[in-house]
Amino acid sequence: MLRHGTVWLWRITLLLVITVTILVVWFTRDVDGPIPTNTDISNVNPFIGESQEPLPMASAQFANHPFLAPAGHNSMHNDSYQSDTYSWAGPLGINPQVESALFHPLVGNCVSSVLDNEGRLISTCVTPFGVTLVARDPESLAILARKKITRWLPIGSKFGGGVYFHLDHEYRVLLASNEPAIEIWELTQAQDLKWSKRTSVPLSNALDAVRDEDHRIIDVLPDWQGNYWFITRTGLVGVADRSGHDIQVISLENEGIDNAMAVSARGVFIASNHAMYRFNLDQNGRLTIGWREAYDRGTAPKPGTMGFGTGTTPTLLGDEFVAITDNADTRINVNVFKQSPGADKPALYCKQPVFESGKGTSENSLVALADGFVVENNFGYQGPYKQITAEPGLARLRIDRQTQRCELVWENNDISAPSSVPKASLASGLIYVITRDKSNPEDMHAWYFTAISAHTGELAYKVLMGVGEKFNNHYGSISITPNGSAYVGTMGGVVRVWDMK
């Protein structure tokens, strides 16, 4: 009897191993083809609005970072200023074309994309099994090279390691892995194109010396001197020199960090869940706080945010201003600070309330225009599968330097962009977001690439990307390339939208 039972135990164990192996192979396999549409779309309007003529806008003065690829080519938010602004034209809705590429059969959000100096589309794609570094052909969307850099990614509010990345001045990928380490990856080719790790700077010892815990690094970004700055979810701020030998870390006690950082020649700008900061290295090369200014973090998180406090990455307006939203209980405010306020002067320059009282929050970076910012409302969104609607709201404000006040240029309270990372094309005069439409059923996952006039705030047009949960961008970014194509990271992979003129 014992022997018979042992045989059955081995058979069951073997069956489980085979089943698990099949499932792992299935859910981690390479996939080809477009993102599938899961319903009949014959009654879904593929285009809403009208094609546009370019109405160019002035640009703020953004200097190219000496240690990053040119602006518009180096990160999710376009540049070290986190401006989310492109100088070149985006789609105008002229005979719009749409194509997509599925990355993963379960979930595979190719969060952000940039073009390298060889014209390849570089992305990080997030699945339940980790983060993969991907190079694609920008027209066919075929994958040219891929490398998994982080396994078993903690998702949701605990994401880290590799979701944010930057192209450096040599067009190599700079990111922070979950080792934790600062890493630089580059594409190499002997026979086949592949990703190779060029540099790795371990950070565990330096981080553990300040606080021994599970470190989740959100972002790593060089300053104007080439030192590597990094931040963790639990409020550790650090900097390493170019060689990786001199590493300094300080703790923001009882404060966390939920968003990326911004860098100008004036310093490194970081928003914790309590305050806005500027960091610098002093004359002796020591990490120091240039200034700290608390903002109204409210009394509780709001639906639509991943943390308790500001949901926005700091956005710089040239070398003069830096802005975030707060989390005030009534109407939230866009808070504008001076990057260099002067000795004994408050950093806060002005603030502007936006959106309806008790129905406003923002979880995405602002857009920097020449005279101010654009902000999006994400209140209520808790997707990607349920609660996919957010309260409407998109607003543009300007800074009046004579009165030192902020003022609304326009506020659109009809358009709902649940989780977009908004982008602006200055050459087109358009702001781009991802929306749904009231003409479709409330529970239909019909997602549109949407253009809005930056001048008036009015809807320009909507182009249907597809129908189904995998077309939800779910905080995925819009990237616009110099040929006018827009690439959108979605839950299924990536969507390309362009004009066929």
Short mmCIF file of C-alpha atoms in Angstrom, two decimals:
data_model
loop_
_atom_site.label_atom_id
_atom_site.label_comp_id
_atom_site.label_asym_id
_atom_site.label_seq_id
_atom_site.Cartn_x
_atom_site.Cartn_y
_atom_site.Cartn_z
CA MET A 1 0.00 0.00 0.00
CA LEU A 2 2.81 2.41 0.88
CA ARG A 3 4.56 1.76 -2.41
CA HIS A 4 1.31 2.19 -4.37
CA GLY A 5 0.67 5.52 -2.56
CA THR A 6 4.23 6.68 -3.26
CA VAL A 7 3.79 5.98 -6.98
CA TRP A 8 0.58 8.01 -7.06
CA LEU A 9 2.27 10.83 -5.14
CA TRP A 10 5.07 10.95 -7.73
CA ARG A 11 2.51 10.92 -10.56
CA ILE A 12 0.57 13.82 -9.03
CA THR A 13 3.79 15.76 -8.41
CA LEU A 14 4.93 15.16 -12.00
CA LEU A 15 1.53 16.27 -13.32
CA LEU A 16 1.70 19.46 -11.26
CA VAL A 17 5.23 20.21 -12.48
CA ILE A 18 4.18 19.67 -16.11
CA THR A 19 1.07 21.84 -15.63
CA VAL A 20 3.01 24.67 -13.99
CA THR A 21 5.70 24.46 -16.68
CA ILE A 22 3.08 24.69 -19.45
CA LEU A 23 1.43 27.67 -17.76
CA VAL A 24 4.75 29.48 -17.25
CA VAL A 25 5.77 28.86 -20.88
CA TRP A 26 2.33 29.99 -22.08
CA PHE A 27 2.20 33.19 -20.08
CA THR A 28 5.83 34.17 -20.69
CA ARG A 29 6.00 33.29 -24.39
CA ASP A 30 6.67 35.71 -27.21
CA VAL A 31 3.54 36.83 -29.07
CA ASP A 32 2.97 38.32 -32.48
CA GLY A 33 0.12 40.19 -34.06
CA PRO A 34 -2.15 43.08 -33.13
CA ILE A 35 -3.93 43.63 -29.83
CA PRO A 36 -7.21 41.69 -30.14
CA THR A 37 -10.55 43.48 -30.09
CA ASN A 38 -12.99 41.55 -27.92
CA THR A 39 -16.34 42.76 -29.30
CA ASP A 40 -18.19 43.81 -32.43
CA ILE A 41 -17.09 47.36 -33.26
CA SER A 42 -19.37 47.96 -36.24
CA ASN A 43 -21.48 50.38 -34.19
CA VAL A 44 -18.52 52.18 -32.62
CA ASN A 45 -17.68 55.54 -34.19
CA PRO A 46 -14.04 55.32 -35.37
CA PHE A 47 -13.55 59.10 -35.69
CA ILE A 48 -15.15 62.01 -33.84
CA GLY A 49 -14.48 65.68 -34.53
CA GLU A 50 -12.52 67.24 -37.39
CA SER A 51 -9.01 67.11 -38.78
CA GLN A 52 -6.89 70.11 -37.83
CA GLU A 53 -4.58 72.72 -39.30
CA PRO A 54 -1.39 73.39 -37.28
CA LEU A 55 -1.62 76.35 -34.89
CA PRO A 56 1.91 76.56 -33.47
CA MET A 57 2.65 77.76 -29.94
CA ALA A 58 5.66 79.39 -28.32
CA SER A 59 8.00 77.20 -26.31
CA ALA A 60 9.55 77.60 -22.90
CA GLN A 61 13.34 77.65 -22.89
CA PHE A 62 14.55 74.12 -22.26
CA ALA A 63 18.28 73.46 -22.43
CA ASN A 64 19.45 70.08 -23.63
CA HIS A 65 20.80 68.06 -20.72
CA PRO A 66 24.54 67.44 -21.20
CA PHE A 67 24.27 63.79 -20.09
CA LEU A 68 20.98 62.82 -21.78
CA ALA A 69 19.81 62.34 -25.37
CA PRO A 70 18.16 65.43 -26.91
CA ALA A 71 14.82 66.64 -25.53
CA GLY A 72 11.89 64.60 -26.80
CA HIS A 73 14.06 61.50 -27.17
CA ASN A 74 15.14 60.63 -23.64
CA SER A 75 12.29 59.63 -21.29
CA MET A 76 8.61 59.09 -20.55
CA HIS A 77 8.16 62.81 -19.87
CA ASN A 78 10.37 63.85 -22.82
CA ASP A 79 13.27 65.53 -21.00
CA SER A 80 14.88 66.13 -17.60
CA TYR A 81 12.43 69.03 -17.07
CA GLN A 82 9.57 66.48 -17.28
CA SER A 83 7.88 68.96 -19.64
CA ASP A 84 5.77 66.43 -21.64
CA THR A 85 6.13 68.87 -24.55
CA TYR A 86 7.33 68.21 -28.09
CA SER A 87 8.67 70.89 -30.42
CA TRP A 88 7.64 68.88 -33.51
CA ALA A 89 4.18 68.15 -34.92
CA GLY A 90 1.86 65.38 -33.77
CA PRO A 91 -1.09 63.75 -35.58
CA LEU A 92 -3.64 66.22 -36.99
CA GLY A 93 -6.44 63.70 -37.58
CA ILE A 94 -5.95 63.68 -41.37
CA ASN A 95 -7.03 60.23 -42.63
CA PRO A 96 -5.81 58.72 -39.34
CA GLN A 97 -4.31 55.25 -39.32
CA VAL A 98 -4.07 52.87 -36.35
CA GLU A 99 -2.04 49.73 -35.76
CA SER A 100 -1.09 47.82 -32.63
CA ALA A 101 1.22 45.12 -31.35
CA LEU A 102 0.37 42.73 -28.52
CA PHE A 103 3.24 42.23 -26.09
CA HIS A 104 1.90 39.66 -23.65
CA PRO A 105 -1.15 37.32 -23.74
CA LEU A 106 -2.18 38.30 -20.21
CA VAL A 107 -1.03 41.89 -19.55
CA GLY A 108 1.87 43.71 -21.20
CA ASN A 109 1.84 47.49 -20.90
CA CYS A 110 4.66 49.07 -22.93
CA VAL A 111 4.54 52.09 -20.68
CA SER A 112 6.67 54.59 -22.60
CA SER A 113 8.67 54.75 -25.82
CA VAL A 114 11.46 56.91 -27.28
CA LEU A 115 13.43 56.86 -30.53
CA ASP A 116 17.18 56.23 -30.37
CA ASN A 117 19.78 57.64 -32.77
CA GLU A 118 19.35 54.63 -35.09
CA GLY A 119 15.60 55.22 -35.40
CA ARG A 120 14.61 52.27 -33.20
CA LEU A 121 11.69 52.54 -30.81
CA ILE A 122 12.92 51.83 -27.27
CA SER A 123 10.40 50.83 -24.57
CA THR A 124 10.02 49.20 -21.22
CA CYS A 125 7.10 46.76 -21.17
CA VAL A 126 5.55 45.67 -17.87
CA THR A 127 3.94 42.27 -17.30
CA PRO A 128 3.04 40.41 -14.08
CA PHE A 129 6.34 38.60 -14.57
CA GLY A 130 8.58 41.66 -14.66
CA VAL A 131 9.91 44.50 -16.81
CA THR A 132 11.32 43.84 -20.27
CA LEU A 133 13.55 46.22 -22.21
CA VAL A 134 12.42 46.24 -25.85
CA ALA A 135 13.68 47.63 -29.17
CA ARG A 136 11.15 47.76 -32.03
CA ASP A 137 10.89 48.73 -35.65
CA PRO A 138 8.87 51.98 -35.38
CA GLU A 139 6.73 51.24 -38.46
CA SER A 140 6.00 47.51 -38.29
CA LEU A 141 6.26 47.42 -34.46
CA ALA A 142 8.20 44.17 -34.81
CA ILE A 143 10.49 43.44 -31.86
CA LEU A 144 14.17 43.66 -32.78
CA ALA A 145 15.63 42.87 -29.34
CA ARG A 146 14.28 42.18 -25.87
CA LYS A 147 15.74 41.56 -22.42
CA LYS A 148 13.93 40.93 -19.15
CA ILE A 149 15.59 43.18 -16.57
CA THR A 150 13.28 42.75 -13.55
CA ARG A 151 11.38 39.61 -12.55
CA TRP A 152 8.16 39.25 -10.59
CA LEU A 153 7.45 42.96 -10.50
CA PRO A 154 5.45 44.30 -7.53
CA ILE A 155 2.71 46.18 -9.34
CA GLY A 156 0.31 48.97 -8.41
CA SER A 157 1.51 51.57 -5.94
CA LYS A 158 4.70 49.57 -5.23
CA PHE A 159 6.16 49.55 -8.73
CA GLY A 160 9.85 50.21 -9.12
CA GLY A 161 12.89 49.07 -11.01
CA GLY A 162 12.90 49.92 -14.70
CA VAL A 163 9.43 51.34 -15.27
CA TYR A 164 11.02 54.78 -15.63
CA PHE A 165 14.05 54.87 -17.91
CA HIS A 166 16.13 57.48 -19.74
CA LEU A 167 18.36 57.52 -22.82
CA ASP A 168 21.72 59.04 -21.93
CA HIS A 169 23.90 61.22 -24.17
CA GLU A 170 25.25 58.08 -25.85
CA TYR A 171 21.69 56.78 -26.43
CA ARG A 172 22.13 54.03 -23.87
CA VAL A 173 19.31 53.09 -21.49
CA LEU A 174 19.76 54.36 -17.94
CA LEU A 175 17.51 52.82 -15.29
CA ALA A 176 17.36 51.55 -11.71
CA SER A 177 16.88 47.81 -11.29
CA ASN A 178 15.41 46.01 -8.31
CA GLU A 179 18.83 44.61 -7.37
CA PRO A 180 18.88 47.55 -6.39
CA ALA A 181 21.42 49.05 -8.77
CA ILE A 182 21.95 51.83 -11.27
CA GLU A 183 22.27 50.13 -14.65
CA ILE A 184 23.17 51.20 -18.19
CA TRP A 185 22.10 48.97 -21.10
CA GLU A 186 23.00 49.29 -24.77
CA LEU A 187 22.13 47.57 -28.03
CA THR A 188 25.00 45.56 -29.48
CA GLN A 189 25.23 43.46 -32.59
CA ALA A 190 27.64 40.68 -33.45
CA GLN A 191 25.22 38.50 -35.39
CA ASP A 192 21.89 39.31 -33.77
CA LEU A 193 20.87 42.59 -32.16
CA LYS A 194 20.76 42.20 -28.38
CA TRP A 195 20.75 44.14 -25.13
CA SER A 196 24.01 44.18 -23.17
CA LYS A 197 24.58 45.56 -19.69
CA ARG A 198 27.32 48.18 -19.86
CA THR A 199 27.37 49.41 -16.24
CA SER A 200 26.00 48.34 -12.88
CA VAL A 201 26.41 50.35 -9.67
CA PRO A 202 25.15 48.35 -6.64
CA LEU A 203 23.23 50.48 -4.13
CA SER A 204 22.22 48.00 -1.42
CA ASN A 205 25.02 48.79 1.04
CA ALA A 206 24.57 52.54 0.82
CA LEU A 207 20.78 52.28 1.20
CA ASP A 208 20.93 49.71 4.01
CA ALA A 209 23.37 51.90 5.94
CA VAL A 210 20.60 54.49 6.25
CA ARG A 211 17.63 52.16 6.54
CA ASP A 212 17.66 48.36 6.26
CA GLU A 213 14.53 47.47 4.27
CA ASP A 214 13.23 46.28 0.89
CA HIS A 215 14.29 49.14 -1.40
CA ARG A 216 12.16 50.05 -4.41
CA ILE A 217 13.95 52.65 -6.51
CA ILE A 218 11.52 54.71 -8.57
CA ASP A 219 13.90 56.68 -10.77
CA VAL A 220 17.54 57.51 -11.48
CA LEU A 221 18.55 60.67 -13.34
CA PRO A 222 21.86 62.50 -13.87
CA ASP A 223 22.34 66.09 -12.78
CA TRP A 224 24.04 68.72 -14.94
CA GLN A 225 27.48 67.51 -13.72
CA GLY A 226 26.71 63.86 -14.55
CA ASN A 227 26.20 62.57 -10.99
CA TYR A 228 23.45 59.94 -10.73
CA TRP A 229 20.54 60.83 -8.39
CA PHE A 230 18.08 58.17 -7.24
CA ILE A 231 14.95 58.01 -5.05
CA THR A 232 13.05 55.23 -3.28
CA ARG A 233 9.40 54.72 -2.38
CA THR A 234 10.14 55.08 1.33
CA GLY A 235 11.74 58.50 1.06
CA LEU A 236 15.44 57.82 0.60
CA VAL A 237 17.28 60.28 -1.66
CA GLY A 238 20.74 59.44 -2.92
CA VAL A 239 23.45 60.46 -5.35
CA ALA A 240 26.41 58.59 -6.83
CA ASP A 241 29.32 60.07 -8.74
CA ARG A 242 30.00 59.00 -12.34
CA SER A 243 32.27 56.18 -11.23
CA GLY A 244 29.78 54.85 -8.69
CA HIS A 245 32.34 54.91 -5.86
CA ASP A 246 31.11 57.92 -3.86
CA ILE A 247 27.48 57.22 -2.89
CA GLN A 248 25.52 59.40 -0.46
CA VAL A 249 22.02 58.74 0.87
CA ILE A 250 19.74 60.75 3.17
CA SER A 251 16.31 59.95 4.58
CA LEU A 252 13.22 62.14 4.42
CA GLU A 253 11.90 61.02 7.78
CA ASN A 254 8.25 59.90 7.78
CA GLU A 255 7.87 60.89 4.13
CA GLY A 256 7.51 58.74 1.02
CA ILE A 257 8.04 59.42 -2.68
CA ASP A 258 5.60 58.20 -5.33
CA ASN A 259 6.76 59.94 -8.50
CA ALA A 260 9.84 60.61 -10.61
CA MET A 261 12.14 63.61 -10.21
CA ALA A 262 13.09 66.54 -12.45
CA VAL A 263 16.49 68.12 -13.06
CA SER A 264 17.63 71.50 -14.34
CA ALA A 265 20.93 73.36 -14.08
CA ARG A 266 19.63 74.74 -10.77
CA GLY A 267 19.28 71.39 -9.02
CA VAL A 268 17.26 68.22 -8.52
CA PHE A 269 13.54 68.59 -7.77
CA ILE A 270 11.64 65.94 -5.83
CA ALA A 271 8.10 65.91 -4.46
CA SER A 272 7.50 63.76 -1.38
CA ASN A 273 4.02 63.01 -0.08
CA HIS A 274 4.43 66.01 2.25
CA ALA A 275 6.61 68.64 0.59
CA MET A 276 8.36 69.97 -2.49
CA TYR A 277 12.19 69.90 -2.43
CA ARG A 278 15.20 71.14 -4.30
CA PHE A 279 18.42 69.17 -3.71
CA ASN A 280 21.98 70.13 -4.62
CA LEU A 281 25.57 69.19 -3.96
CA ASP A 282 27.35 71.87 -1.91
CA GLN A 283 30.85 73.21 -2.54
CA ASN A 284 32.32 70.20 -0.76
CA GLY A 285 30.28 67.76 -2.85
CA ARG A 286 27.91 66.89 0.01
CA LEU A 287 24.23 66.17 -0.65
CA THR A 288 22.15 69.04 0.73
CA ILE A 289 18.57 70.30 0.74
CA GLY A 290 18.44 73.61 -1.13
CA TRP A 291 14.89 74.29 0.06
CA ARG A 292 11.82 72.49 1.32
CA GLU A 293 8.25 73.76 1.22
CA ALA A 294 5.23 71.83 2.46
CA TYR A 295 2.02 71.75 0.44
CA ASP A 296 -1.59 70.90 1.36
CA ARG A 297 -1.64 67.08 1.32
CA GLY A 298 -5.27 66.89 2.53
CA THR A 299 -6.63 64.50 5.11
CA ALA A 300 -6.85 61.32 3.01
CA PRO A 301 -5.98 59.89 -0.40
CA LYS A 302 -8.50 60.39 -3.20
CA PRO A 303 -9.83 57.79 -5.63
CA GLY A 304 -7.64 58.10 -8.70
CA THR A 305 -4.31 58.45 -6.90
CA MET A 306 -1.75 55.81 -5.99
CA GLY A 307 -0.53 57.54 -2.84
CA PHE A 308 -1.38 60.11 -0.17
CA GLY A 309 -0.16 63.51 -1.30
CA THR A 310 0.69 64.90 -4.69
CA GLY A 311 0.26 62.52 -7.59
CA THR A 312 2.34 64.56 -10.02
CA THR A 313 5.97 64.35 -10.99
CA PRO A 314 7.55 67.83 -10.65
CA THR A 315 7.38 69.73 -13.94
CA LEU A 316 9.91 72.48 -14.64
CA LEU A 317 9.25 75.61 -16.69
CA GLY A 318 12.75 76.31 -18.00
CA ASP A 319 15.13 77.20 -15.18
CA GLU A 320 12.59 79.46 -13.46
CA PHE A 321 9.60 77.54 -12.07
CA VAL A 322 8.64 74.06 -10.85
CA ALA A 323 5.02 72.92 -10.41
CA ILE A 324 3.03 70.09 -8.84
CA THR A 325 -0.59 69.62 -7.78
CA ASP A 326 -1.50 69.28 -4.11
CA ASN A 327 -4.14 67.04 -2.49
CA ALA A 328 -6.34 69.67 -0.80
CA ASP A 329 -9.64 68.33 0.50
CA THR A 330 -11.82 70.76 -1.44
CA ARG A 331 -10.43 71.99 -4.76
CA ILE A 332 -6.93 70.84 -5.57
CA ASN A 333 -4.37 73.46 -6.56
CA VAL A 334 -1.55 73.70 -9.05
CA ASN A 335 1.34 74.92 -6.87
CA VAL A 336 4.04 76.88 -8.72
CA PHE A 337 7.40 77.36 -6.97
CA LYS A 338 10.49 79.35 -7.87
CA GLN A 339 13.40 77.03 -8.57
CA SER A 340 15.75 79.54 -6.93
CA PRO A 341 13.63 81.66 -4.60
CA GLY A 342 16.45 83.64 -3.01
CA ALA A 343 17.63 83.67 0.60
CA ASP A 344 14.88 83.70 3.24
CA LYS A 345 12.12 83.91 0.61
CA PRO A 346 9.30 81.36 0.25
CA ALA A 347 9.62 79.10 -2.75
CA LEU A 348 5.85 79.16 -3.47
CA TYR A 349 5.21 81.74 -6.19
CA CYS A 350 1.49 81.23 -6.87
CA LYS A 351 -1.19 78.57 -6.86
CA GLN A 352 -4.37 78.08 -8.82
CA PRO A 353 -7.43 76.01 -7.80
CA VAL A 354 -8.70 73.65 -10.50
CA PHE A 355 -11.65 71.29 -11.02
CA GLU A 356 -14.86 70.88 -9.07
CA SER A 357 -14.70 70.87 -5.28
CA GLY A 358 -14.33 67.35 -3.89
CA LYS A 359 -14.02 65.89 -7.39
CA GLY A 360 -10.49 66.67 -8.42
CA THR A 361 -7.10 64.99 -8.25
CA SER A 362 -4.16 64.47 -10.59
CA GLU A 363 -1.94 61.41 -10.77
CA ASN A 364 0.04 62.47 -13.85
CA SER A 365 2.72 64.97 -14.67
CA LEU A 366 1.71 68.45 -15.80
CA VAL A 367 2.45 69.74 -19.31
CA ALA A 368 4.76 72.78 -19.47
CA LEU A 369 3.89 75.48 -22.01
CA ALA A 370 5.73 78.76 -22.56
CA ASP A 371 3.67 80.69 -20.01
CA GLY A 372 2.30 78.03 -17.70
CA PHE A 373 0.99 74.49 -17.36
CA VAL A 374 -1.78 72.08 -18.37
CA VAL A 375 -3.27 69.77 -15.72
CA GLU A 376 -5.54 66.73 -16.03
CA ASN A 377 -8.21 65.39 -13.64
CA ASN A 378 -7.99 61.70 -12.69
CA PHE A 379 -10.51 61.68 -9.81
CA GLY A 380 -12.40 58.38 -9.59
CA TYR A 381 -10.33 56.23 -11.92
CA GLN A 382 -9.38 52.91 -10.28
CA GLY A 383 -8.84 50.77 -13.37
CA PRO A 384 -7.74 49.04 -15.41
CA TYR A 385 -10.75 46.71 -15.40
CA LYS A 386 -13.33 48.38 -13.17
CA GLN A 387 -13.97 52.03 -12.30
CA ILE A 388 -12.48 53.07 -15.63
CA THR A 389 -14.19 56.46 -15.65
CA ALA A 390 -12.76 59.61 -14.11
CA GLU A 391 -14.40 62.94 -13.39
CA PRO A 392 -13.95 65.25 -16.37
CA GLY A 393 -11.42 68.04 -16.27
CA LEU A 394 -8.52 69.49 -18.19
CA ALA A 395 -7.22 72.98 -17.43
CA ARG A 396 -4.56 75.37 -18.65
CA LEU A 397 -3.12 78.09 -16.42
CA ARG A 398 -0.66 80.87 -17.06
CA ILE A 399 1.80 82.64 -14.77
CA ASP A 400 1.50 86.41 -14.63
CA ARG A 401 4.97 87.61 -13.70
CA GLN A 402 3.79 91.21 -13.16
CA THR A 403 1.22 90.33 -10.50
CA GLN A 404 2.98 87.12 -9.40
CA ARG A 405 -0.30 85.27 -9.71
CA CYS A 406 -1.57 82.19 -11.51
CA GLU A 407 -4.74 82.46 -13.58
CA LEU A 408 -6.86 80.09 -15.65
CA VAL A 409 -6.65 80.41 -19.40
CA TRP A 410 -9.37 77.78 -19.88
CA GLU A 411 -10.91 74.78 -18.13
CA ASN A 412 -12.70 71.99 -20.01
CA ASN A 413 -15.10 70.14 -17.71
CA ASP A 414 -16.53 67.86 -20.40
CA ILE A 415 -13.52 65.77 -21.41
CA SER A 416 -12.55 62.86 -19.16
CA ALA A 417 -9.03 61.44 -19.57
CA PRO A 418 -9.00 58.76 -16.85
CA SER A 419 -5.28 57.99 -16.62
CA SER A 420 -3.47 59.68 -19.51
CA VAL A 421 0.01 61.06 -19.35
CA PRO A 422 -0.89 64.22 -21.34
CA LYS A 423 1.44 65.42 -24.07
CA ALA A 424 1.59 68.63 -26.10
CA SER A 425 2.84 69.31 -29.62
CA LEU A 426 3.90 72.95 -29.89
CA ALA A 427 4.14 72.73 -33.69
CA SER A 428 0.54 71.48 -33.92
CA GLY A 429 -0.89 73.49 -31.01
CA LEU A 430 -2.57 70.34 -29.68
CA ILE A 431 -2.69 68.45 -26.39
CA TYR A 432 -3.04 64.68 -26.60
CA VAL A 433 -4.80 62.43 -24.08
CA ILE A 434 -6.57 59.05 -24.04
CA THR A 435 -10.36 59.11 -23.52
CA ARG A 436 -13.58 57.17 -23.96
CA ASP A 437 -16.78 58.63 -25.47
CA LYS A 438 -20.34 59.10 -24.24
CA SER A 439 -21.72 57.72 -27.52
CA ASN A 440 -20.65 54.23 -26.41
CA PRO A 441 -22.11 52.13 -23.56
CA GLU A 442 -20.75 52.96 -20.12
CA ASP A 443 -19.22 49.50 -19.69
CA MET A 444 -17.61 49.38 -23.13
CA HIS A 445 -13.82 49.59 -23.19
CA ALA A 446 -13.66 51.74 -26.32
CA TRP A 447 -10.53 53.89 -26.07
CA TYR A 448 -9.71 56.92 -28.20
CA PHE A 449 -6.52 58.80 -29.01
CA THR A 450 -7.77 62.35 -28.43
CA ALA A 451 -6.53 65.79 -29.48
CA ILE A 452 -7.54 69.02 -27.75
CA SER A 453 -6.75 72.58 -28.78
CA ALA A 454 -4.06 73.98 -26.49
CA HIS A 455 -5.31 77.47 -27.38
CA THR A 456 -9.01 77.05 -26.46
CA GLY A 457 -9.32 73.75 -24.59
CA GLU A 458 -11.93 72.53 -27.08
CA LEU A 459 -12.06 69.01 -28.50
CA ALA A 460 -10.30 68.72 -31.86
CA TYR A 461 -10.83 65.05 -32.70
CA LYS A 462 -10.90 61.47 -31.41
CA VAL A 463 -9.48 58.39 -33.16
CA LEU A 464 -10.59 54.93 -31.99
CA MET A 465 -7.56 52.87 -30.94
CA GLY A 466 -9.61 49.74 -30.27
CA VAL A 467 -12.22 48.11 -28.06
CA GLY A 468 -11.28 45.91 -25.14
CA GLU A 469 -9.51 46.07 -21.80
CA LYS A 470 -6.11 45.75 -23.49
CA PHE A 471 -6.60 49.14 -25.19
CA ASN A 472 -6.80 50.96 -21.84
CA ASN A 473 -3.59 52.96 -21.47
CA HIS A 474 -3.70 52.67 -17.63
CA TYR A 475 -1.04 55.34 -16.95
CA GLY A 476 0.87 54.38 -20.09
CA SER A 477 2.42 57.35 -21.83
CA ILE A 478 1.89 58.90 -25.26
CA SER A 479 5.11 59.35 -27.23
CA ILE A 480 5.34 61.43 -30.42
CA THR A 481 8.17 61.00 -32.89
CA PRO A 482 9.48 63.62 -35.34
CA ASN A 483 7.65 61.99 -38.28
CA GLY A 484 4.32 62.75 -36.56
CA SER A 485 3.51 59.25 -35.29
CA ALA A 486 2.07 58.81 -31.79
CA TYR A 487 2.80 55.66 -29.78
CA VAL A 488 0.56 54.78 -26.84
CA GLY A 489 1.42 52.26 -24.14
CA THR A 490 -1.67 50.19 -23.35
CA MET A 491 -2.52 47.16 -21.21
CA GLY A 492 -1.93 44.91 -24.20
CA GLY A 493 1.22 46.41 -25.65
CA VAL A 494 1.62 49.45 -27.89
CA VAL A 495 -0.65 51.33 -30.35
CA ARG A 496 0.58 53.56 -33.17
CA VAL A 497 -1.56 56.44 -34.54
CA TRP A 498 -0.50 58.55 -37.53
CA ASP A 499 -1.85 60.66 -40.40
CA MET A 500 -2.01 59.24 -43.91
CA LYS A 501 -1.71 62.42 -45.98
#
